[in-house]
């Protein structure tokens, strides 16, 4: 990747000189005597190290920061207007309320960065040259500003202004994009798996070919947006209006009438398949099927494929789904009370307001003749907000990154489970057993011993 350099516009700085400027700025940022605000306009800092430094409010207008090391840097309210940050390492950096208008972040790493209320709209650096004072673009070799082919997994972009930006083929997995403005932005072919899109504005945006598995659309504005060829399988919709949206060739869950057989026949054949160890019948494949509101109580769908299915408000109480695949399933408001779900996979499932009272979510011990080992229930990165797990057996499960906000976990047994980075904010944990759990990075557990 070439880096633009023009001796009349950009001045190369050494690491030592930069460290001295930053040291003075850190005093300034902390309100201490002797500090001076860093003014790094049109300075070439490509490949230099700014990681873990306090650069709040610093001026980087038009600076070159290509391939710069900026992990965990504090850049809140900094001025990065027109900065060239291609391939910069910005993982976990704080860029909240930062001016990034006209900045180029192509192929940058913004994993878990904080871009809350950042201004990422288009912009151009101009200068006057010649006798006539004509305006000239100072960055003629950068064809597009924005986040093209960047990685921003788990970044917080809530309230960010990204209108008219170029975000093609960008990995936005698990980003918080709530209330962000993407008006006329180009996000084609981007991966938006698991994104929170609540209140986001994508008016006239190009979302063609984008992937939205497990993304949450709630009050999201899509007026005249282009979703041609977008993959919406597993996405969750609430309060949405698709009247003026181009959904041509987009992928969505199929309806029951599109199935080759009736639900009753599928279940019957599956029970026969289970009973005969696969010699008779046929494994149930209800993946990518809309079964919202269906009565499937007491059915045996163990080892069935229900991935990407829509089962909102369905009755699955007392059902058996041992080792079933429920990846990306939509189970909002569903009833799974006293269901046997041992070893089931709920990866990135949406379980908001569902009821798992008394359910068995424990692991399955595989017989030695079948290879041995343990098949654990997994809800990694699932949403289980306000979900009821009262008295549920959740022992030895995987709940990494699960959102249990407001969940009722009274008397639930989570002993031996992995709870890294799980969110228990406002969850009712009275009587919850968390013995021998791995809680690294989990939040909302300050009163739990």
CSV table of C-alpha atoms in Angstrom, one decimal:
chain,number,residue,atom,x,y,z
A,1,UNK,CA,0.0,0.0,0.0
A,2,UNK,CA,1.5,3.3,-1.0
A,3,UNK,CA,1.5,6.2,1.4
A,4,UNK,CA,1.1,9.7,0.1
A,5,UNK,CA,4.0,12.0,0.8
A,6,UNK,CA,4.4,15.6,-0.3
A,7,UNK,CA,7.3,17.6,1.2
A,8,UNK,CA,5.3,20.8,0.8
A,9,UNK,CA,2.4,19.4,2.9
A,10,UNK,CA,3.5,16.6,5.2
A,11,UNK,CA,6.5,16.6,7.6
A,12,UNK,CA,8.0,13.3,8.7
A,13,UNK,CA,8.6,13.1,12.5
A,14,UNK,CA,10.7,10.7,14.4
A,15,UNK,CA,9.4,8.5,17.2
A,16,UNK,CA,11.5,10.4,19.8
A,17,UNK,CA,10.2,13.7,18.7
A,18,UNK,CA,6.6,12.4,18.7
A,19,UNK,CA,7.1,10.9,22.2
A,20,UNK,CA,8.1,14.3,23.5
A,21,UNK,CA,5.1,16.0,22.0
A,22,UNK,CA,2.8,13.3,23.4
A,23,UNK,CA,4.3,13.6,26.9
A,24,UNK,CA,3.6,17.3,26.9
A,25,UNK,CA,0.1,16.7,25.6
A,26,UNK,CA,-0.7,14.1,28.3
A,27,UNK,CA,0.1,16.7,31.0
A,28,UNK,CA,-2.3,19.1,29.1
A,29,UNK,CA,-5.0,16.5,28.9
A,30,UNK,CA,-4.8,15.9,32.6
A,31,UNK,CA,-4.9,19.6,33.4
A,32,UNK,CA,-1.3,19.6,34.8
A,33,UNK,CA,1.2,22.4,34.7
A,34,UNK,CA,3.7,22.5,31.8
A,35,UNK,CA,1.5,20.7,29.3
A,36,UNK,CA,0.8,21.8,25.7
A,37,UNK,CA,-1.9,20.5,23.4
A,38,UNK,CA,-0.5,18.4,20.6
A,39,UNK,CA,-0.7,20.0,17.2
A,40,UNK,CA,0.2,17.4,14.7
A,41,UNK,CA,-1.5,18.8,11.6
A,42,UNK,CA,0.0,17.4,8.3
A,43,UNK,CA,2.6,15.4,10.2
A,44,UNK,CA,3.6,12.0,8.8
A,45,UNK,CA,3.5,9.5,11.7
A,46,UNK,CA,3.1,6.4,9.5
A,47,UNK,CA,4.3,3.2,11.2
A,48,UNK,CA,5.0,5.1,14.5
A,49,UNK,CA,3.8,4.0,18.0
A,50,UNK,CA,1.0,5.9,19.7
A,51,UNK,CA,-0.5,2.9,21.5
A,52,UNK,CA,-1.9,3.4,25.1
A,53,UNK,CA,-1.2,7.1,25.0
A,54,UNK,CA,-3.6,9.9,26.2
A,55,UNK,CA,-4.3,12.0,23.1
A,56,UNK,CA,-7.7,13.4,24.0
A,57,UNK,CA,-8.4,16.6,22.1
A,58,UNK,CA,-5.2,16.4,20.0
A,59,UNK,CA,-5.1,18.0,16.6
A,60,UNK,CA,-4.3,15.4,13.8
A,61,UNK,CA,-5.9,17.3,10.9
A,62,UNK,CA,-4.7,15.9,7.6
A,63,UNK,CA,-2.0,13.7,9.4
A,64,UNK,CA,-0.6,10.5,8.0
A,65,UNK,CA,-1.1,7.6,10.4
A,66,UNK,CA,-0.9,4.7,8.0
A,67,UNK,CA,0.0,1.5,9.8
A,68,UNK,CA,0.4,3.4,13.0
A,69,UNK,CA,0.2,1.5,16.3
A,70,UNK,CA,-2.7,3.1,18.2
A,71,UNK,CA,-4.2,0.3,20.2
A,72,UNK,CA,-6.0,1.4,23.3
A,73,UNK,CA,-5.1,5.1,22.6
A,74,UNK,CA,-7.4,7.7,24.2
A,75,UNK,CA,-8.5,9.9,21.2
A,76,UNK,CA,-11.8,11.2,22.5
A,77,UNK,CA,-12.7,14.5,20.9
A,78,UNK,CA,-9.5,14.6,18.9
A,79,UNK,CA,-9.5,16.3,15.5
A,80,UNK,CA,-8.7,13.7,12.8
A,81,UNK,CA,-10.3,15.6,9.9
A,82,UNK,CA,-8.9,14.3,6.7
A,83,UNK,CA,-6.4,12.0,8.4
A,84,UNK,CA,-5.0,9.1,6.4
A,85,UNK,CA,-5.3,6.1,8.8
A,86,UNK,CA,-5.2,3.3,6.3
A,87,UNK,CA,-4.2,0.0,8.0
A,88,UNK,CA,-3.9,1.7,11.4
A,89,UNK,CA,-4.1,-0.5,14.5
A,90,UNK,CA,-6.9,1.0,16.6
A,91,UNK,CA,-8.2,-2.0,18.5
A,92,UNK,CA,-9.9,-0.9,21.8
A,93,UNK,CA,-9.0,2.8,21.1
A,94,UNK,CA,-11.4,5.5,22.4
A,95,UNK,CA,-12.5,7.6,19.4
A,96,UNK,CA,-15.7,8.9,21.0
A,97,UNK,CA,-16.9,12.2,19.7
A,98,UNK,CA,-13.9,12.4,17.5
A,99,UNK,CA,-13.9,14.4,14.3
A,100,UNK,CA,-13.2,11.8,11.6
A,101,UNK,CA,-14.8,13.7,8.7
A,102,UNK,CA,-13.0,12.9,5.4
A,103,UNK,CA,-10.6,10.4,7.2
A,104,UNK,CA,-9.6,7.3,5.5
A,105,UNK,CA,-9.7,4.1,7.7
A,106,UNK,CA,-9.5,1.6,4.9
A,107,UNK,CA,-8.2,-1.8,6.2
A,108,UNK,CA,-7.8,-0.3,9.7
A,109,UNK,CA,-8.3,-2.6,12.7
A,110,UNK,CA,-11.1,-1.0,14.9
A,111,UNK,CA,-11.9,-4.1,16.9
A,112,UNK,CA,-13.8,-3.2,20.1
A,113,UNK,CA,-13.0,0.5,19.5
A,114,UNK,CA,-15.3,3.2,20.9
A,115,UNK,CA,-16.6,5.4,18.2
A,116,UNK,CA,-19.7,6.6,20.1
A,117,UNK,CA,-21.0,9.9,18.5
A,118,UNK,CA,-18.0,10.1,16.2
A,119,UNK,CA,-18.4,12.2,13.1
A,120,UNK,CA,-17.4,10.1,10.1
A,121,UNK,CA,-19.1,11.9,7.4
A,122,UNK,CA,-17.4,12.8,4.1
A,123,UNK,CA,-15.1,15.8,3.9
A,124,UNK,CA,-12.2,17.1,2.0
A,125,UNK,CA,-9.0,18.9,2.9
A,126,UNK,CA,-8.5,22.0,0.7
A,127,UNK,CA,-5.8,24.6,0.3
A,128,UNK,CA,-5.2,27.6,-1.9
A,129,UNK,CA,-2.4,27.6,-4.4
A,130,UNK,CA,-1.2,30.0,-7.1
A,131,UNK,CA,-2.0,33.6,-7.7
A,132,UNK,CA,-5.7,33.0,-8.3
A,133,UNK,CA,-6.2,31.3,-5.0
A,134,UNK,CA,-7.8,28.3,-6.5
A,135,UNK,CA,-8.9,25.6,-4.1
A,136,UNK,CA,-7.1,22.2,-4.4
A,137,UNK,CA,-7.7,18.9,-2.8
A,138,UNK,CA,-4.8,18.0,-0.5
A,139,UNK,CA,-5.4,14.2,-0.7
A,140,UNK,CA,-5.8,13.5,-4.4
A,141,UNK,CA,-4.6,9.9,-4.2
A,142,UNK,CA,-7.2,8.7,-1.6
A,143,UNK,CA,-10.2,7.7,-3.7
A,144,UNK,CA,-12.7,7.2,-0.9
A,145,UNK,CA,-13.0,8.1,2.7
A,146,UNK,CA,-14.5,5.7,5.3
A,147,UNK,CA,-14.0,2.2,6.4
A,148,UNK,CA,-13.5,0.1,3.3
A,149,UNK,CA,-12.4,-3.4,4.1
A,150,UNK,CA,-11.8,-2.4,7.7
A,151,UNK,CA,-12.3,-4.7,10.7
A,152,UNK,CA,-14.6,-3.2,13.4
A,153,UNK,CA,-15.8,-6.3,15.2
A,154,UNK,CA,-17.5,-5.4,18.5
A,155,UNK,CA,-17.0,-1.7,18.1
A,156,UNK,CA,-19.4,0.8,19.6
A,157,UNK,CA,-20.6,3.2,16.9
A,158,UNK,CA,-23.8,4.2,18.7
A,159,UNK,CA,-24.9,7.7,17.7
A,160,UNK,CA,-22.1,8.0,15.1
A,161,UNK,CA,-22.6,10.0,11.9
A,162,UNK,CA,-21.4,8.0,9.0
A,163,UNK,CA,-23.6,9.5,6.2
A,164,UNK,CA,-22.2,9.3,2.6
A,165,UNK,CA,-19.2,7.2,3.7
A,166,UNK,CA,-17.7,4.3,1.9
A,167,UNK,CA,-17.8,1.1,4.1
A,168,UNK,CA,-17.7,-1.6,1.5
A,169,UNK,CA,-16.7,-5.2,2.5
A,170,UNK,CA,-16.2,-4.1,6.1
A,171,UNK,CA,-16.4,-6.5,9.1
A,172,UNK,CA,-18.9,-4.9,11.5
A,173,UNK,CA,-19.7,-8.1,13.4
A,174,UNK,CA,-21.3,-7.4,16.8
A,175,UNK,CA,-21.1,-3.7,16.4
A,176,UNK,CA,-23.4,-1.4,18.3
A,177,UNK,CA,-24.8,0.8,15.6
A,178,UNK,CA,-27.9,2.0,17.6
A,179,UNK,CA,-29.0,5.5,16.6
A,180,UNK,CA,-26.2,5.9,14.1
A,181,UNK,CA,-26.7,7.8,10.9
A,182,UNK,CA,-25.8,6.0,7.7
A,183,UNK,CA,-27.8,8.1,5.3
A,184,UNK,CA,-26.6,7.4,1.7
A,185,UNK,CA,-23.6,5.4,3.0
A,186,UNK,CA,-22.3,2.5,1.0
A,187,UNK,CA,-22.2,-0.6,3.1
A,188,UNK,CA,-22.4,-3.1,0.3
A,189,UNK,CA,-21.0,-6.6,1.0
A,190,UNK,CA,-20.3,-5.7,4.6
A,191,UNK,CA,-20.7,-8.3,7.4
A,192,UNK,CA,-23.2,-6.9,10.0
A,193,UNK,CA,-23.8,-10.2,11.8
A,194,UNK,CA,-25.1,-9.6,15.3
A,195,UNK,CA,-25.2,-5.8,15.0
A,196,UNK,CA,-27.5,-3.7,17.1
A,197,UNK,CA,-29.3,-1.5,14.6
A,198,UNK,CA,-31.9,-0.1,16.9
A,199,UNK,CA,-32.9,3.4,15.8
A,200,UNK,CA,-30.2,3.5,13.1
A,201,UNK,CA,-30.9,5.5,10.0
A,202,UNK,CA,-30.0,3.8,6.7
A,203,UNK,CA,-32.1,6.1,4.4
A,204,UNK,CA,-31.0,5.7,0.8
A,205,UNK,CA,-28.0,3.6,2.0
A,206,UNK,CA,-26.5,0.9,-0.2
A,207,UNK,CA,-26.8,-2.4,1.8
A,208,UNK,CA,-26.7,-4.7,-1.2
A,209,UNK,CA,-25.1,-8.1,-0.5
A,210,UNK,CA,-24.6,-7.3,3.2
A,211,UNK,CA,-24.9,-10.0,5.8
A,212,UNK,CA,-27.3,-9.5,8.7
A,213,UNK,CA,-27.4,-12.8,10.5
A,214,UNK,CA,-28.7,-12.3,14.0
A,215,UNK,CA,-28.8,-8.5,13.5
A,216,UNK,CA,-31.5,-6.6,15.5
A,217,UNK,CA,-33.7,-4.2,13.5
A,218,UNK,CA,-35.9,-2.2,15.8
A,219,UNK,CA,-37.2,1.1,14.7
A,220,UNK,CA,-34.4,1.1,12.0
A,221,UNK,CA,-35.0,3.5,9.1
A,222,UNK,CA,-34.6,1.9,5.7
A,223,UNK,CA,-36.5,4.3,3.5
A,224,UNK,CA,-35.3,3.8,-0.1
A,225,UNK,CA,-32.4,1.7,1.1
A,226,UNK,CA,-31.0,-0.9,-1.3
A,227,UNK,CA,-31.0,-4.4,0.2
A,228,UNK,CA,-30.7,-6.2,-3.1
A,229,UNK,CA,-29.2,-9.7,-2.5
A,230,UNK,CA,-28.8,-9.0,1.3
A,231,UNK,CA,-28.7,-12.0,3.6
A,232,UNK,CA,-31.4,-11.3,6.2
A,233,UNK,CA,-31.7,-14.9,7.4
A,234,UNK,CA,-31.6,-15.0,11.2
A,235,UNK,CA,-32.1,-11.2,11.5
A,236,UNK,CA,-34.7,-10.0,14.1
A,237,UNK,CA,-37.3,-7.4,13.1
A,238,UNK,CA,-39.4,-5.2,15.4
A,239,UNK,CA,-41.4,-2.2,14.4
A,240,UNK,CA,-40.1,-2.1,10.9
A,241,UNK,CA,-41.5,-0.6,7.7
A,242,UNK,CA,-40.3,-2.1,4.4
A,243,UNK,CA,-42.6,-0.2,2.1
A,244,UNK,CA,-39.9,1.7,0.3
A,245,UNK,CA,-37.1,-0.8,0.6
A,246,UNK,CA,-35.6,-2.7,-2.3
A,247,UNK,CA,-35.5,-6.4,-1.1
A,248,UNK,CA,-35.0,-7.9,-4.6
A,249,UNK,CA,-33.2,-11.2,-4.3
A,250,UNK,CA,-32.7,-10.8,-0.6
A,251,UNK,CA,-32.6,-14.0,1.6
A,252,UNK,CA,-35.3,-14.4,4.2
A,253,UNK,CA,-36.8,-17.4,6.1
A,254,UNK,CA,-39.2,-19.5,4.1
A,255,UNK,CA,-42.8,-20.0,5.2
A,256,UNK,CA,-44.4,-23.3,6.2
A,257,UNK,CA,-46.2,-23.7,2.9
A,258,UNK,CA,-42.9,-23.9,1.1
A,259,UNK,CA,-41.9,-27.1,3.0
A,260,UNK,CA,-42.0,-30.4,1.1
A,261,UNK,CA,-43.9,-32.1,3.9
A,262,UNK,CA,-46.2,-31.0,6.7
A,263,UNK,CA,-44.8,-30.2,10.1
A,264,UNK,CA,-46.6,-33.3,11.5
A,265,UNK,CA,-45.0,-35.5,8.9
A,266,UNK,CA,-41.5,-34.0,9.5
A,267,UNK,CA,-41.8,-34.6,13.2
A,268,UNK,CA,-43.1,-38.2,12.7
A,269,UNK,CA,-40.2,-39.0,10.3
A,270,UNK,CA,-37.7,-37.4,12.7
A,271,UNK,CA,-39.0,-39.5,15.7
A,272,UNK,CA,-38.5,-42.6,13.6
A,273,UNK,CA,-35.0,-41.5,12.6
A,274,UNK,CA,-34.1,-41.0,16.3
A,275,UNK,CA,-35.6,-44.3,17.4
A,276,UNK,CA,-33.8,-46.3,14.7
A,277,UNK,CA,-30.4,-44.5,15.1
A,278,UNK,CA,-30.8,-43.1,11.6
A,279,UNK,CA,-31.7,-46.4,9.9
A,280,UNK,CA,-35.3,-45.3,9.2
A,281,UNK,CA,-37.2,-42.0,8.8
A,282,UNK,CA,-35.4,-38.7,8.2
A,283,UNK,CA,-33.7,-36.1,10.3
A,284,UNK,CA,-35.9,-33.0,10.7
A,285,UNK,CA,-34.5,-30.0,8.8
A,286,UNK,CA,-36.6,-26.9,9.7
A,287,UNK,CA,-33.7,-24.5,9.2
A,288,UNK,CA,-34.5,-21.1,7.7
A,289,UNK,CA,-38.2,-21.7,8.2
A,290,UNK,CA,-40.8,-19.3,9.7
A,291,UNK,CA,-42.6,-21.2,12.5
A,292,UNK,CA,-43.7,-18.3,14.6
A,293,UNK,CA,-46.5,-19.1,17.0
A,294,UNK,CA,-46.5,-22.8,16.2
A,295,UNK,CA,-47.6,-25.3,18.8
A,296,UNK,CA,-44.7,-27.8,19.1
A,297,UNK,CA,-45.0,-28.7,22.8
A,298,UNK,CA,-43.9,-32.1,23.9
A,299,UNK,CA,-42.3,-32.9,20.4
A,300,UNK,CA,-39.1,-34.8,20.1
A,301,UNK,CA,-36.7,-32.8,17.8
A,302,UNK,CA,-33.4,-34.1,19.3
A,303,UNK,CA,-30.5,-33.5,16.9
A,304,UNK,CA,-32.8,-31.7,14.5
A,305,UNK,CA,-31.6,-28.7,12.4
A,306,UNK,CA,-33.5,-25.6,13.5
A,307,UNK,CA,-30.8,-23.1,12.6
A,308,UNK,CA,-32.0,-19.7,11.5
A,309,UNK,CA,-35.6,-20.7,12.1
A,310,UNK,CA,-38.2,-18.1,13.3
A,311,UNK,CA,-39.9,-19.5,16.4
A,312,UNK,CA,-41.1,-16.3,18.0
A,313,UNK,CA,-44.1,-16.9,20.4
A,314,UNK,CA,-43.9,-20.7,19.6
A,315,UNK,CA,-44.8,-23.2,22.3
A,316,UNK,CA,-42.0,-25.7,22.8
A,317,UNK,CA,-42.7,-26.4,26.4
A,318,UNK,CA,-41.7,-30.0,27.6
A,319,UNK,CA,-40.2,-30.6,24.2
A,320,UNK,CA,-36.9,-32.6,23.7
A,321,UNK,CA,-34.2,-30.9,21.6
A,322,UNK,CA,-31.1,-32.7,22.8
A,323,UNK,CA,-28.1,-31.7,20.8
A,324,UNK,CA,-30.3,-29.8,18.3
A,325,UNK,CA,-28.9,-27.0,16.2
A,326,UNK,CA,-30.6,-23.7,17.1
A,327,UNK,CA,-27.9,-21.4,15.8
A,328,UNK,CA,-29.3,-17.9,15.1
A,329,UNK,CA,-32.8,-19.0,15.9
A,330,UNK,CA,-35.4,-16.4,16.8
A,331,UNK,CA,-37.2,-17.5,20.0
A,332,UNK,CA,-38.5,-14.2,21.3
A,333,UNK,CA,-41.5,-14.7,23.6
A,334,UNK,CA,-41.3,-18.5,23.0
A,335,UNK,CA,-42.2,-21.0,25.7
A,336,UNK,CA,-39.6,-23.6,26.5
A,337,UNK,CA,-40.6,-24.4,30.1
A,338,UNK,CA,-39.3,-27.7,31.3
A,339,UNK,CA,-37.9,-28.5,27.9
A,340,UNK,CA,-34.9,-30.9,27.6
A,341,UNK,CA,-32.3,-29.0,25.8
A,342,UNK,CA,-29.1,-30.8,26.8
A,343,UNK,CA,-26.2,-30.1,24.5
A,344,UNK,CA,-28.3,-27.8,22.2
A,345,UNK,CA,-26.5,-25.1,20.3
A,346,UNK,CA,-28.1,-21.6,20.6
A,347,UNK,CA,-25.1,-19.7,19.1
A,348,UNK,CA,-26.1,-16.1,18.5
A,349,UNK,CA,-29.8,-16.9,19.1
A,350,UNK,CA,-32.3,-14.3,20.0
A,351,UNK,CA,-34.1,-15.4,23.2
A,352,UNK,CA,-35.5,-12.1,24.5
A,353,UNK,CA,-38.6,-12.5,26.7
A,354,UNK,CA,-38.6,-16.3,26.2
A,355,UNK,CA,-39.3,-18.6,29.1
A,356,UNK,CA,-36.9,-21.5,30.0
A,357,UNK,CA,-38.4,-22.1,33.5
A,358,UNK,CA,-37.2,-25.5,34.8
A,359,UNK,CA,-35.5,-26.3,31.5
A,360,UNK,CA,-32.6,-28.8,31.3
A,361,UNK,CA,-29.7,-27.1,29.6
A,362,UNK,CA,-27.0,-29.4,31.0
A,363,UNK,CA,-24.3,-31.1,29.0
A,364,UNK,CA,-24.5,-34.5,27.3
A,365,UNK,CA,-21.8,-37.1,28.2
A,366,UNK,CA,-20.9,-39.0,25.0
A,367,UNK,CA,-20.5,-42.8,25.4
A,368,UNK,CA,-16.9,-44.1,25.1
A,369,UNK,CA,-17.9,-46.3,22.2
A,370,UNK,CA,-19.0,-43.2,20.3
A,371,UNK,CA,-15.7,-41.4,21.0
A,372,UNK,CA,-16.4,-40.1,24.5
A,373,UNK,CA,-16.3,-36.6,25.8
A,374,UNK,CA,-18.8,-33.9,26.7
A,375,UNK,CA,-21.3,-32.1,24.5
A,376,UNK,CA,-22.0,-28.8,26.1
A,377,UNK,CA,-25.0,-26.6,25.7
A,378,UNK,CA,-23.9,-23.3,24.1
A,379,UNK,CA,-25.5,-19.8,24.1
A,380,UNK,CA,-22.4,-18.0,23.1
A,381,UNK,CA,-23.2,-14.4,22.0
A,382,UNK,CA,-26.9,-15.1,22.3
A,383,UNK,CA,-29.4,-12.4,23.4
A,384,UNK,CA,-31.4,-13.4,26.4
A,385,UNK,CA,-32.7,-10.1,27.7
A,386,UNK,CA,-35.6,-10.4,30.2
A,387,UNK,CA,-35.6,-14.1,29.6
A,388,UNK,CA,-36.8,-16.4,32.4
A,389,UNK,CA,-34.4,-19.2,33.5
A,390,UNK,CA,-35.9,-19.8,37.0
A,391,UNK,CA,-34.8,-23.1,38.3
A,392,UNK,CA,-33.1,-24.1,35.0
A,393,UNK,CA,-30.2,-26.6,35.0
A,394,UNK,CA,-27.5,-24.7,33.1
A,395,UNK,CA,-24.5,-26.6,34.4
A,396,UNK,CA,-21.3,-26.9,32.4
A,397,UNK,CA,-22.6,-24.7,29.6
A,398,UNK,CA,-21.0,-22.2,27.4
A,399,UNK,CA,-22.4,-18.7,27.8
A,400,UNK,CA,-19.5,-16.6,26.5
A,401,UNK,CA,-20.7,-13.1,25.6
A,402,UNK,CA,-24.3,-13.9,26.3
A,403,UNK,CA,-26.5,-10.9,27.0
A,404,UNK,CA,-28.5,-11.7,30.2
A,405,UNK,CA,-29.6,-8.1,30.8
A,406,UNK,CA,-32.7,-8.1,33.0
A,407,UNK,CA,-33.0,-11.9,32.9
A,408,UNK,CA,-34.6,-13.9,35.7
A,409,UNK,CA,-32.0,-16.5,36.8
A,410,UNK,CA,-33.4,-17.1,40.3
A,411,UNK,CA,-32.4,-20.6,41.5
A,412,UNK,CA,-30.8,-21.4,38.2
A,413,UNK,CA,-27.7,-23.7,38.4
A,414,UNK,CA,-24.8,-22.3,36.3
A,415,UNK,CA,-22.0,-24.2,38.1
A,416,UNK,CA,-19.1,-25.2,35.9
A,417,UNK,CA,-20.1,-22.9,33.1
A,418,UNK,CA,-18.1,-20.4,31.0
A,419,UNK,CA,-19.4,-16.9,31.5
A,420,UNK,CA,-16.6,-14.8,30.0
A,421,UNK,CA,-17.8,-11.4,28.8
A,422,UNK,CA,-21.5,-12.2,29.6
A,423,UNK,CA,-23.7,-9.3,30.6
A,424,UNK,CA,-25.8,-9.8,33.8
A,425,UNK,CA,-26.8,-6.1,34.2
A,426,UNK,CA,-30.1,-5.9,36.2
A,427,UNK,CA,-30.4,-9.7,36.1
A,428,UNK,CA,-32.2,-11.3,39.1
A,429,UNK,CA,-29.5,-13.7,40.5
A,430,UNK,CA,-31.1,-14.6,43.9
A,431,UNK,CA,-30.3,-18.2,44.6
A,432,UNK,CA,-28.2,-18.6,41.4
A,433,UNK,CA,-25.4,-21.2,41.7
A,434,UNK,CA,-22.2,-19.9,40.0
A,435,UNK,CA,-19.7,-22.2,41.7
A,436,UNK,CA,-16.6,-23.0,39.6
A,437,UNK,CA,-17.6,-20.7,36.8
A,438,UNK,CA,-15.2,-18.7,34.6
A,439,UNK,CA,-16.5,-15.1,34.9
A,440,UNK,CA,-13.6,-13.2,33.4
A,441,UNK,CA,-14.9,-10.0,31.7
A,442,UNK,CA,-18.4,-10.6,32.8
A,443,UNK,CA,-20.3,-7.5,34.0
A,444,UNK,CA,-23.2,-7.1,36.4
A,445,UNK,CA,-21.8,-9.6,38.9
A,446,UNK,CA,-20.3,-7.3,41.5
A,447,UNK,CA,-22.4,-8.7,44.4
A,448,UNK,CA,-21.9,-12.3,43.3
A,449,UNK,CA,-19.3,-14.3,45.2
